[in-house]
Amino acid sequence: MMFVMALFRRWLAPEKVRAMIDGRSRWVAYGLAALLGAVTPFCSCSSVPLFIGFLEAGIPVGVTMAFLITSPLVNEVAVVILGSVVGWQLTAVYVAVGMAVGVVGGVLIDRFRLERYVEDYVWQIRMGQLAVGEVDYSLRGLMRYGWDEATALVRRVWLYVVAGIAIGAALHGYVPAEFFAAHAGPDNPFAVPLAVLVGLPLYSNVTGIIPVAEALLGKGLPAGTVIAFMMSVVALSPPEFVILRKVLKPRLLIYFALYLALAFMLVGVLLNAVMS
C-alpha cells in the first residue's frame, strides 16, 4: 500500500494542486485538501515540507492548513490497521472526525484572516521561482521511485510501531484496569482534557499509536478519550511546530495549537456522550 501511494505522490506537486483547486469554490477546495491529506501517508513532520510548498505555490493558507491537519491524522495505511484492531465502526468515526477537524480548521483560519501571520518571505515567492526538477515518468523510473519511497517510509516508522506495540503490551500486562477506571474513566469529567495534555509531549505517527489505543480500549477507557489522546499524539507534536516556525509566525502557531487541542477535547467529550 505504501508503494502504491508513493506512485500517487509522484504525480503530486504544489503547482498541480493549485491547478486542481483554481476556479473551485472555497468549500470544495477545503474538502479536496482534506481528502488529499487523508490519502497521503505522512506523519506530521513529513507533511510540513509539502505544506510549505503549497504556501509558496500560492494556495490559500486555510486550504493548505486543512491538508496539514488531516494528513497526519488520517491515512490509508492506518485505516487498514485501525479497522482490523478496533473495528470498522470506530475507524469510520475516526476518519470522519479527522477530516472534519481539518476542514473546520482551514475555514477558521481563512475566516479570521490569519494569513497575516505567515512569514513575509513566503508571499514574495512566485510560482516562476519554484524549482521543478525533471521527473522520470517511465515505468522503470516510477517503480524505482515507488520502491525508494516505500522503503524510506518503513525505515521512518518501524521504530514507532515497535515502540507502540511495546507500550501497548505493557499497558495490557502490567497496568491494572482499576487505574484507568479511577483516573480516565467515564466518570472523570477531566479525563479527555487530561488525555490531550498527556499526548502533547509525545510524538508518533498514527500507525505507531494504534497498539497503544488498542490497549487503552482494552482497559476500559471510553472511545472518545482514546481518540482524543491519539489525535493529540499524532497532530500536536513538538517537532512539527519547530519545522512550521520556518513559515509561520509564533502567533499563528499558538492559534494552531490551541485550535487542535480544543477541537480534540470537544471531539472526545462528544464521542463519549454519544457512544456511552
PDB file of C-alpha atoms in Angstrom:
ATOM      1  CA  MET A   1       0.000   0.000   0.000  1.00  0.00           C
ATOM      2  CA  MET A   2       2.885   2.364   0.769  1.00  0.00           C
ATOM      3  CA  PHE A   3       4.361   1.552  -2.638  1.00  0.00           C
ATOM      4  CA  VAL A   4       1.092   2.360  -4.438  1.00  0.00           C
ATOM      5  CA  MET A   5       0.672   5.632  -2.527  1.00  0.00           C
ATOM      6  CA  ALA A   6       4.253   6.575  -3.365  1.00  0.00           C
ATOM      7  CA  LEU A   7       3.371   6.289  -7.056  1.00  0.00           C
ATOM      8  CA  PHE A   8       0.369   8.530  -6.424  1.00  0.00           C
ATOM      9  CA  ARG A   9       2.539  11.124  -4.688  1.00  0.00           C
ATOM     10  CA  ARG A  10       4.894  11.087  -7.681  1.00  0.00           C
ATOM     11  CA  TRP A  11       2.203  12.981  -9.533  1.00  0.00           C
ATOM     12  CA  LEU A  12       1.605  15.331  -6.611  1.00  0.00           C
ATOM     13  CA  ALA A  13       3.236  18.726  -6.892  1.00  0.00           C
ATOM     14  CA  PRO A  14       2.234  22.104  -5.437  1.00  0.00           C
ATOM     15  CA  GLU A  15       1.565  23.603  -8.856  1.00  0.00           C
ATOM     16  CA  LYS A  16      -0.681  20.651  -9.764  1.00  0.00           C
ATOM     17  CA  VAL A  17      -2.632  21.022  -6.546  1.00  0.00           C
ATOM     18  CA  ARG A  18      -3.095  24.731  -7.191  1.00  0.00           C
ATOM     19  CA  ALA A  19      -4.372  23.995 -10.679  1.00  0.00           C
ATOM     20  CA  MET A  20      -6.770  21.433  -9.203  1.00  0.00           C
ATOM     21  CA  ILE A  21      -8.393  23.929  -6.817  1.00  0.00           C
ATOM     22  CA  ASP A  22      -8.264  27.031  -9.045  1.00  0.00           C
ATOM     23  CA  GLY A  23     -11.763  28.141 -10.032  1.00  0.00           C
ATOM     24  CA  ARG A  24     -13.496  25.972  -7.455  1.00  0.00           C
ATOM     25  CA  SER A  25     -15.474  27.237  -4.502  1.00  0.00           C
ATOM     26  CA  ARG A  26     -13.559  27.572  -1.272  1.00  0.00           C
ATOM     27  CA  TRP A  27     -15.636  24.830   0.389  1.00  0.00           C
ATOM     28  CA  VAL A  28     -14.776  22.395  -2.392  1.00  0.00           C
ATOM     29  CA  ALA A  29     -11.129  23.385  -2.021  1.00  0.00           C
ATOM     30  CA  TYR A  30     -11.225  22.647   1.729  1.00  0.00           C
ATOM     31  CA  GLY A  31     -12.743  19.238   1.047  1.00  0.00           C
ATOM     32  CA  LEU A  32     -10.188  18.414  -1.642  1.00  0.00           C
ATOM     33  CA  ALA A  33      -7.329  19.444   0.643  1.00  0.00           C
ATOM     34  CA  ALA A  34      -8.646  17.297   3.494  1.00  0.00           C
ATOM     35  CA  LEU A  35      -9.151  14.362   1.115  1.00  0.00           C
ATOM     36  CA  LEU A  36      -5.634  14.818  -0.212  1.00  0.00           C
ATOM     37  CA  GLY A  37      -4.338  14.780   3.348  1.00  0.00           C
ATOM     38  CA  ALA A  38      -6.289  11.607   4.094  1.00  0.00           C
ATOM     39  CA  VAL A  39      -4.789   9.654   1.184  1.00  0.00           C
ATOM     40  CA  THR A  40      -1.168  10.653   1.779  1.00  0.00           C
ATOM     41  CA  PRO A  41       0.581   8.526   4.441  1.00  0.00           C
ATOM     42  CA  PHE A  42       2.551  11.324   6.090  1.00  0.00           C
ATOM     43  CA  CYS A  43       3.333  11.891   9.740  1.00  0.00           C
ATOM     44  CA  SER A  44       3.093  15.466  10.976  1.00  0.00           C
ATOM     45  CA  CYS A  45       6.744  16.301  10.232  1.00  0.00           C
ATOM     46  CA  SER A  46       6.618  14.712   6.777  1.00  0.00           C
ATOM     47  CA  SER A  47       3.573  16.839   5.890  1.00  0.00           C
ATOM     48  CA  VAL A  48       5.323  20.118   6.640  1.00  0.00           C
ATOM     49  CA  PRO A  49       7.622  20.300   3.558  1.00  0.00           C
ATOM     50  CA  LEU A  50       4.644  19.774   1.265  1.00  0.00           C
ATOM     51  CA  PHE A  51       2.672  22.325   3.300  1.00  0.00           C
ATOM     52  CA  ILE A  52       5.471  24.844   2.763  1.00  0.00           C
ATOM     53  CA  GLY A  53       5.467  24.092  -0.956  1.00  0.00           C
ATOM     54  CA  PHE A  54       1.711  24.667  -1.121  1.00  0.00           C
ATOM     55  CA  LEU A  55       2.050  28.061   0.582  1.00  0.00           C
ATOM     56  CA  GLU A  56       4.877  29.114  -1.709  1.00  0.00           C
ATOM     57  CA  ALA A  57       2.837  27.997  -4.719  1.00  0.00           C
ATOM     58  CA  GLY A  58       0.082  30.448  -3.791  1.00  0.00           C
ATOM     59  CA  ILE A  59      -2.506  28.032  -2.397  1.00  0.00           C
ATOM     60  CA  PRO A  60      -4.642  29.807   0.249  1.00  0.00           C
ATOM     61  CA  VAL A  61      -3.485  29.382   3.824  1.00  0.00           C
ATOM     62  CA  GLY A  62      -6.793  27.919   5.047  1.00  0.00           C
ATOM     63  CA  VAL A  63      -6.886  25.317   2.283  1.00  0.00           C
ATOM     64  CA  THR A  64      -3.249  24.423   2.934  1.00  0.00           C
ATOM     65  CA  MET A  65      -3.914  24.145   6.671  1.00  0.00           C
ATOM     66  CA  ALA A  66      -6.811  21.738   6.029  1.00  0.00           C
ATOM     67  CA  PHE A  67      -4.284  19.458   4.360  1.00  0.00           C
ATOM     68  CA  LEU A  68      -1.720  19.880   7.150  1.00  0.00           C
ATOM     69  CA  ILE A  69      -4.219  18.973   9.875  1.00  0.00           C
ATOM     70  CA  THR A  70      -5.751  15.993   8.100  1.00  0.00           C
ATOM     71  CA  SER A  71      -2.581  14.436   6.702  1.00  0.00           C
ATOM     72  CA  PRO A  72      -1.070  13.090   9.950  1.00  0.00           C
ATOM     73  CA  LEU A  73      -4.464  12.225  11.464  1.00  0.00           C
ATOM     74  CA  VAL A  74      -5.784  10.044   8.638  1.00  0.00           C
ATOM     75  CA  ASN A  75      -4.042   7.836   6.112  1.00  0.00           C
ATOM     76  CA  GLU A  76      -4.931   4.672   4.268  1.00  0.00           C
ATOM     77  CA  VAL A  77      -2.302   2.514   5.984  1.00  0.00           C
ATOM     78  CA  ALA A  78      -3.587   3.490   9.420  1.00  0.00           C
ATOM     79  CA  VAL A  79      -7.198   2.951   8.345  1.00  0.00           C
ATOM     80  CA  VAL A  80      -6.492  -0.658   7.385  1.00  0.00           C
ATOM     81  CA  ILE A  81      -4.634  -1.352  10.637  1.00  0.00           C
ATOM     82  CA  LEU A  82      -7.097   0.553  12.818  1.00  0.00           C
ATOM     83  CA  GLY A  83     -10.064  -1.219  11.243  1.00  0.00           C
ATOM     84  CA  SER A  84      -8.567  -4.636  11.947  1.00  0.00           C
ATOM     85  CA  VAL A  85      -7.686  -3.683  15.527  1.00  0.00           C
ATOM     86  CA  VAL A  86     -10.623  -1.682  16.887  1.00  0.00           C
ATOM     87  CA  GLY A  87     -13.352  -2.388  14.322  1.00  0.00           C
ATOM     88  CA  TRP A  88     -14.598  -0.570  11.262  1.00  0.00           C
ATOM     89  CA  GLN A  89     -17.327   1.412  13.004  1.00  0.00           C
ATOM     90  CA  LEU A  90     -14.885   3.215  15.286  1.00  0.00           C
ATOM     91  CA  THR A  91     -12.453   3.586  12.394  1.00  0.00           C
ATOM     92  CA  ALA A  92     -15.127   5.314  10.287  1.00  0.00           C
ATOM     93  CA  VAL A  93     -15.807   7.694  13.177  1.00  0.00           C
ATOM     94  CA  TYR A  94     -12.094   8.451  13.500  1.00  0.00           C
ATOM     95  CA  VAL A  95     -11.702   9.168   9.773  1.00  0.00           C
ATOM     96  CA  ALA A  96     -14.801  11.400   9.644  1.00  0.00           C
ATOM     97  CA  VAL A  97     -13.728  13.336  12.729  1.00  0.00           C
ATOM     98  CA  GLY A  98     -10.151  13.765  11.475  1.00  0.00           C
ATOM     99  CA  MET A  99     -11.280  15.197   8.140  1.00  0.00           C
ATOM    100  CA  ALA A 100     -13.882  17.423   9.815  1.00  0.00           C
ATOM    101  CA  VAL A 101     -11.260  18.880  12.174  1.00  0.00           C
ATOM    102  CA  GLY A 102      -9.080  19.657   9.142  1.00  0.00           C
ATOM    103  CA  VAL A 103     -11.848  21.370   7.166  1.00  0.00           C
ATOM    104  CA  VAL A 104     -13.089  23.427  10.124  1.00  0.00           C
ATOM    105  CA  GLY A 105      -9.535  24.464  10.959  1.00  0.00           C
ATOM    106  CA  GLY A 106      -8.993  25.714   7.417  1.00  0.00           C
ATOM    107  CA  VAL A 107     -12.291  27.607   7.439  1.00  0.00           C
ATOM    108  CA  LEU A 108     -11.483  29.356  10.721  1.00  0.00           C
ATOM    109  CA  ILE A 109      -8.015  30.399   9.568  1.00  0.00           C
ATOM    110  CA  ASP A 110      -9.476  31.991   6.452  1.00  0.00           C
ATOM    111  CA  ARG A 111     -12.444  33.483   8.302  1.00  0.00           C
ATOM    112  CA  PHE A 112     -10.218  35.277  10.822  1.00  0.00           C
ATOM    113  CA  ARG A 113      -7.695  36.230   8.122  1.00  0.00           C
ATOM    114  CA  LEU A 114      -4.776  34.629   9.915  1.00  0.00           C
ATOM    115  CA  GLU A 115      -2.697  34.572   6.739  1.00  0.00           C
ATOM    116  CA  ARG A 116      -1.149  37.814   8.006  1.00  0.00           C
ATOM    117  CA  TYR A 117       0.830  35.644  10.435  1.00  0.00           C
ATOM    118  CA  VAL A 118       2.619  33.772   7.655  1.00  0.00           C
ATOM    119  CA  GLU A 119       6.250  34.852   7.327  1.00  0.00           C
ATOM    120  CA  ASP A 120       6.657  37.680   4.819  1.00  0.00           C
ATOM    121  CA  TYR A 121       9.205  35.937   2.628  1.00  0.00           C
ATOM    122  CA  VAL A 122       6.632  33.281   1.703  1.00  0.00           C
ATOM    123  CA  TRP A 123       4.480  35.876  -0.054  1.00  0.00           C
ATOM    124  CA  GLN A 124       7.473  37.131  -2.013  1.00  0.00           C
ATOM    125  CA  ILE A 125       7.991  33.775  -3.704  1.00  0.00           C
ATOM    126  CA  ARG A 126       6.264  33.372  -7.051  1.00  0.00           C
ATOM    127  CA  MET A 127       5.434  30.220  -8.929  1.00  0.00           C
ATOM    128  CA  GLY A 128       8.010  31.045 -11.573  1.00  0.00           C
ATOM    129  CA  GLN A 129      10.729  30.925  -8.954  1.00  0.00           C
ATOM    130  CA  LEU A 130       9.892  27.444  -7.736  1.00  0.00           C
ATOM    131  CA  ALA A 131      12.435  24.927  -8.926  1.00  0.00           C
ATOM    132  CA  VAL A 132      10.731  21.972 -10.549  1.00  0.00           C
ATOM    133  CA  GLY A 133      13.173  19.239 -11.461  1.00  0.00           C
ATOM    134  CA  GLU A 134      12.708  16.724 -14.210  1.00  0.00           C
ATOM    135  CA  VAL A 135      10.522  13.788 -13.306  1.00  0.00           C
ATOM    136  CA  ASP A 136      11.112  10.339 -14.751  1.00  0.00           C
ATOM    137  CA  TYR A 137       7.638   9.038 -15.617  1.00  0.00           C
ATOM    138  CA  SER A 138       8.882   5.896 -17.359  1.00  0.00           C
ATOM    139  CA  LEU A 139       7.738   2.583 -15.887  1.00  0.00           C
ATOM    140  CA  ARG A 140      11.230   1.859 -14.599  1.00  0.00           C
ATOM    141  CA  GLY A 141      11.528   5.332 -13.079  1.00  0.00           C
ATOM    142  CA  LEU A 142       8.146   5.053 -11.372  1.00  0.00           C
ATOM    143  CA  MET A 143       8.941   1.604  -9.974  1.00  0.00           C
ATOM    144  CA  ARG A 144      12.272   2.823  -8.614  1.00  0.00           C
ATOM    145  CA  TYR A 145      10.638   5.884  -7.050  1.00  0.00           C
ATOM    146  CA  GLY A 146       7.827   3.806  -5.504  1.00  0.00           C
ATOM    147  CA  TRP A 147      10.284   1.314  -4.029  1.00  0.00           C
ATOM    148  CA  ASP A 148      12.570   4.016  -2.634  1.00  0.00           C
ATOM    149  CA  GLU A 149       9.678   5.918  -1.069  1.00  0.00           C
ATOM    150  CA  ALA A 150       8.064   2.812   0.435  1.00  0.00           C
ATOM    151  CA  THR A 151      11.295   1.529   1.958  1.00  0.00           C
ATOM    152  CA  ALA A 152      12.148   5.017   3.269  1.00  0.00           C
ATOM    153  CA  LEU A 153       8.734   5.252   4.934  1.00  0.00           C
ATOM    154  CA  VAL A 154       9.149   1.825   6.527  1.00  0.00           C
ATOM    155  CA  ARG A 155      12.544   2.876   7.880  1.00  0.00           C
ATOM    156  CA  ARG A 156      10.986   6.005   9.376  1.00  0.00           C
ATOM    157  CA  VAL A 157       8.026   4.333  11.070  1.00  0.00           C
ATOM    158  CA  TRP A 158       9.132   0.844  12.116  1.00  0.00           C
ATOM    159  CA  LEU A 159      10.655   2.028  15.369  1.00  0.00           C
ATOM    160  CA  TYR A 160       7.447   3.859  16.311  1.00  0.00           C
ATOM    161  CA  VAL A 161       5.393   0.765  15.520  1.00  0.00           C
ATOM    162  CA  VAL A 162       7.629  -1.431  17.692  1.00  0.00           C
ATOM    163  CA  ALA A 163       7.579   1.154  20.496  1.00  0.00           C
ATOM    164  CA  GLY A 164       3.799   1.390  20.261  1.00  0.00           C
ATOM    165  CA  ILE A 165       3.440  -2.381  20.484  1.00  0.00           C
ATOM    166  CA  ALA A 166       5.791  -2.468  23.486  1.00  0.00           C
ATOM    167  CA  ILE A 167       3.857   0.259  25.297  1.00  0.00           C
ATOM    168  CA  GLY A 168       0.580  -1.434  24.441  1.00  0.00           C
ATOM    169  CA  ALA A 169       1.872  -4.750  25.765  1.00  0.00           C
ATOM    170  CA  ALA A 170       2.987  -3.063  28.994  1.00  0.00           C
ATOM    171  CA  LEU A 171      -0.418  -1.456  29.408  1.00  0.00           C
ATOM    172  CA  HIS A 172      -2.110  -4.803  28.782  1.00  0.00           C
ATOM    173  CA  GLY A 173       0.061  -6.761  31.168  1.00  0.00           C
ATOM    174  CA  TYR A 174       1.217  -4.503  33.965  1.00  0.00           C
ATOM    175  CA  VAL A 175      -1.171  -1.577  34.432  1.00  0.00           C
ATOM    176  CA  PRO A 176      -4.390  -2.569  36.209  1.00  0.00           C
ATOM    177  CA  ALA A 177      -7.715  -1.644  34.686  1.00  0.00           C
ATOM    178  CA  GLU A 178      -8.686  -0.060  38.001  1.00  0.00           C
ATOM    179  CA  PHE A 179      -6.011   2.612  37.485  1.00  0.00           C
ATOM    180  CA  PHE A 180      -7.584   3.759  34.224  1.00  0.00           C
ATOM    181  CA  ALA A 181     -11.101   3.497  35.610  1.00  0.00           C
ATOM    182  CA  ALA A 182     -10.107   5.764  38.509  1.00  0.00           C
ATOM    183  CA  HIS A 183      -8.147   8.361  36.538  1.00  0.00           C
ATOM    184  CA  ALA A 184      -9.529   8.346  32.993  1.00  0.00           C
ATOM    185  CA  GLY A 185     -12.844   6.520  33.156  1.00  0.00           C
ATOM    186  CA  PRO A 186     -16.221   7.860  32.025  1.00  0.00           C
ATOM    187  CA  ASP A 187     -16.930   9.249  35.497  1.00  0.00           C
ATOM    188  CA  ASN A 188     -13.944  11.606  35.398  1.00  0.00           C
ATOM    189  CA  PRO A 189     -15.020  14.899  33.737  1.00  0.00           C
ATOM    190  CA  PHE A 190     -11.373  15.850  33.202  1.00  0.00           C
ATOM    191  CA  ALA A 191     -10.389  12.589  31.514  1.00  0.00           C
ATOM    192  CA  VAL A 192     -10.492  13.950  27.954  1.00  0.00           C
ATOM    193  CA  PRO A 193      -8.513  17.169  28.634  1.00  0.00           C
ATOM    194  CA  LEU A 194      -6.013  15.090  30.590  1.00  0.00           C
ATOM    195  CA  ALA A 195      -5.647  12.657  27.673  1.00  0.00           C
ATOM    196  CA  VAL A 196      -4.966  15.535  25.273  1.00  0.00           C
ATOM    197  CA  LEU A 197      -2.409  17.119  27.625  1.00  0.00           C
ATOM    198  CA  VAL A 198      -0.633  13.791  28.142  1.00  0.00           C
ATOM    199  CA  GLY A 199      -0.364  13.369  24.378  1.00  0.00           C
ATOM    200  CA  LEU A 200       1.197  16.809  23.816  1.00  0.00           C
ATOM    201  CA  PRO A 201       4.854  15.966  24.572  1.00  0.00           C
ATOM    202  CA  LEU A 202       4.662  12.598  22.828  1.00  0.00           C
ATOM    203  CA  TYR A 203       5.401  12.072  19.153  1.00  0.00           C
ATOM    204  CA  SER A 204       4.328   9.252  16.889  1.00  0.00           C
ATOM    205  CA  ASN A 205       2.526   8.715  13.634  1.00  0.00           C
ATOM    206  CA  VAL A 206      -0.975   7.292  13.675  1.00  0.00           C
ATOM    207  CA  THR A 207       0.242   3.800  12.767  1.00  0.00           C
ATOM    208  CA  GLY A 208       2.572   3.681  15.751  1.00  0.00           C
ATOM    209  CA  ILE A 209      -0.042   4.847  18.269  1.00  0.00           C
ATOM    210  CA  ILE A 210      -2.678   2.263  17.270  1.00  0.00           C
ATOM    211  CA  PRO A 211      -1.328  -0.525  19.548  1.00  0.00           C
ATOM    212  CA  VAL A 212      -1.426   1.891  22.491  1.00  0.00           C
ATOM    213  CA  ALA A 213      -5.008   2.843  21.622  1.00  0.00           C
ATOM    214  CA  GLU A 214      -5.977  -0.829  21.466  1.00  0.00           C
ATOM    215  CA  ALA A 215      -4.508  -1.395  24.931  1.00  0.00           C
ATOM    216  CA  LEU A 216      -6.326   1.621  26.362  1.00  0.00           C
ATOM    217  CA  LEU A 217      -9.631   0.466  24.900  1.00  0.00           C
ATOM    218  CA  GLY A 218      -8.976  -2.992  26.337  1.00  0.00           C
ATOM    219  CA  LYS A 219      -8.533  -1.413  29.770  1.00  0.00           C
ATOM    220  CA  GLY A 220     -11.995   0.085  29.542  1.00  0.00           C
ATOM    221  CA  LEU A 221     -11.263   3.670  28.551  1.00  0.00           C
ATOM    222  CA  PRO A 222     -14.108   5.345  26.634  1.00  0.00           C
ATOM    223  CA  ALA A 223     -13.595   5.558  22.880  1.00  0.00           C
ATOM    224  CA  GLY A 224     -13.788   9.360  22.852  1.00  0.00           C
ATOM    225  CA  THR A 225     -10.995   9.661  25.399  1.00  0.00           C
ATOM    226  CA  VAL A 226      -8.790   7.269  23.419  1.00  0.00           C
ATOM    227  CA  ILE A 227      -9.432   9.066  20.115  1.00  0.00           C
ATOM    228  CA  ALA A 228      -8.645  12.446  21.698  1.00  0.00           C
ATOM    229  CA  PHE A 229      -5.379  11.004  23.016  1.00  0.00           C
ATOM    230  CA  MET A 230      -4.486   9.525  19.608  1.00  0.00           C
ATOM    231  CA  MET A 231      -5.126  12.794  17.812  1.00  0.00           C
ATOM    232  CA  SER A 232      -3.092  14.773  20.330  1.00  0.00           C
ATOM    233  CA  VAL A 233      -0.072  12.480  19.962  1.00  0.00           C
ATOM    234  CA  VAL A 234      -0.261  12.455  16.170  1.00  0.00           C
ATOM    235  CA  ALA A 235      -1.077  16.091  15.319  1.00  0.00           C
ATOM    236  CA  LEU A 236       0.324  18.147  18.214  1.00  0.00           C
ATOM    237  CA  SER A 237       3.938  17.060  18.021  1.00  0.00           C
ATOM    238  CA  PRO A 238       6.763  19.403  19.122  1.00  0.00           C
ATOM    239  CA  PRO A 239       8.957  18.544  16.080  1.00  0.00           C
ATOM    240  CA  GLU A 240       6.157  19.653  13.752  1.00  0.00           C
ATOM    241  CA  PHE A 241       5.940  23.060  15.399  1.00  0.00           C
ATOM    242  CA  VAL A 242       9.695  23.515  15.231  1.00  0.00           C
ATOM    243  CA  ILE A 243       9.595  22.974  11.461  1.00  0.00           C
ATOM    244  CA  LEU A 244       6.446  25.084  10.989  1.00  0.00           C
ATOM    245  CA  ARG A 245       8.200  28.019  12.619  1.00  0.00           C
ATOM    246  CA  LYS A 246      10.095  28.366   9.335  1.00  0.00           C
ATOM    247  CA  VAL A 247       6.985  29.715   7.613  1.00  0.00           C
ATOM    248  CA  LEU A 248       4.525  30.669  10.382  1.00  0.00           C
ATOM    249  CA  LYS A 249       4.855  33.424  12.931  1.00  0.00           C
ATOM    250  CA  PRO A 250       4.570  32.473  16.625  1.00  0.00           C
ATOM    251  CA  ARG A 251       1.047  33.872  16.990  1.00  0.00           C
ATOM    252  CA  LEU A 252      -0.329  31.610  14.265  1.00  0.00           C
ATOM    253  CA  LEU A 253       1.484  28.631  15.778  1.00  0.00           C
ATOM    254  CA  ILE A 254      -0.209  29.382  19.105  1.00  0.00           C
ATOM    255  CA  TYR A 255      -3.634  29.683  17.444  1.00  0.00           C
ATOM    256  CA  PHE A 256      -2.995  26.448  15.571  1.00  0.00           C
ATOM    257  CA  ALA A 257      -2.045  24.548  18.736  1.00  0.00           C
ATOM    258  CA  LEU A 258      -4.979  25.934  20.738  1.00  0.00           C
ATOM    259  CA  TYR A 259      -7.448  25.087  17.984  1.00  0.00           C
ATOM    260  CA  LEU A 260      -6.242  21.498  17.720  1.00  0.00           C
ATOM    261  CA  ALA A 261      -6.204  20.971  21.490  1.00  0.00           C
ATOM    262  CA  LEU A 262      -9.725  22.391  21.941  1.00  0.00           C
ATOM    263  CA  ALA A 263     -11.025  20.502  18.896  1.00  0.00           C
ATOM    264  CA  PHE A 264      -9.650  17.191  20.173  1.00  0.00           C
ATOM    265  CA  MET A 265     -11.135  17.801  23.615  1.00  0.00           C
ATOM    266  CA  LEU A 266     -14.523  18.617  22.103  1.00  0.00           C
ATOM    267  CA  VAL A 267     -14.385  15.540  19.876  1.00  0.00           C
ATOM    268  CA  GLY A 268     -13.531  13.316  22.840  1.00  0.00           C
ATOM    269  CA  VAL A 269     -16.306  14.698  25.043  1.00  0.00           C
ATOM    270  CA  LEU A 270     -18.943  14.470  22.303  1.00  0.00           C
ATOM    271  CA  LEU A 271     -17.947  10.926  21.309  1.00  0.00           C
ATOM    272  CA  ASN A 272     -18.039   9.790  24.933  1.00  0.00           C
ATOM    273  CA  ALA A 273     -21.515  11.267  25.304  1.00  0.00           C
ATOM    274  CA  VAL A 274     -22.815   9.760  22.053  1.00  0.00           C
ATOM    275  CA  MET A 275     -21.203   6.334  22.402  1.00  0.00           C
ATOM    276  CA  SER A 276     -21.945   5.843  26.099  1.00  0.00           C
TER     277      SER A 276
END
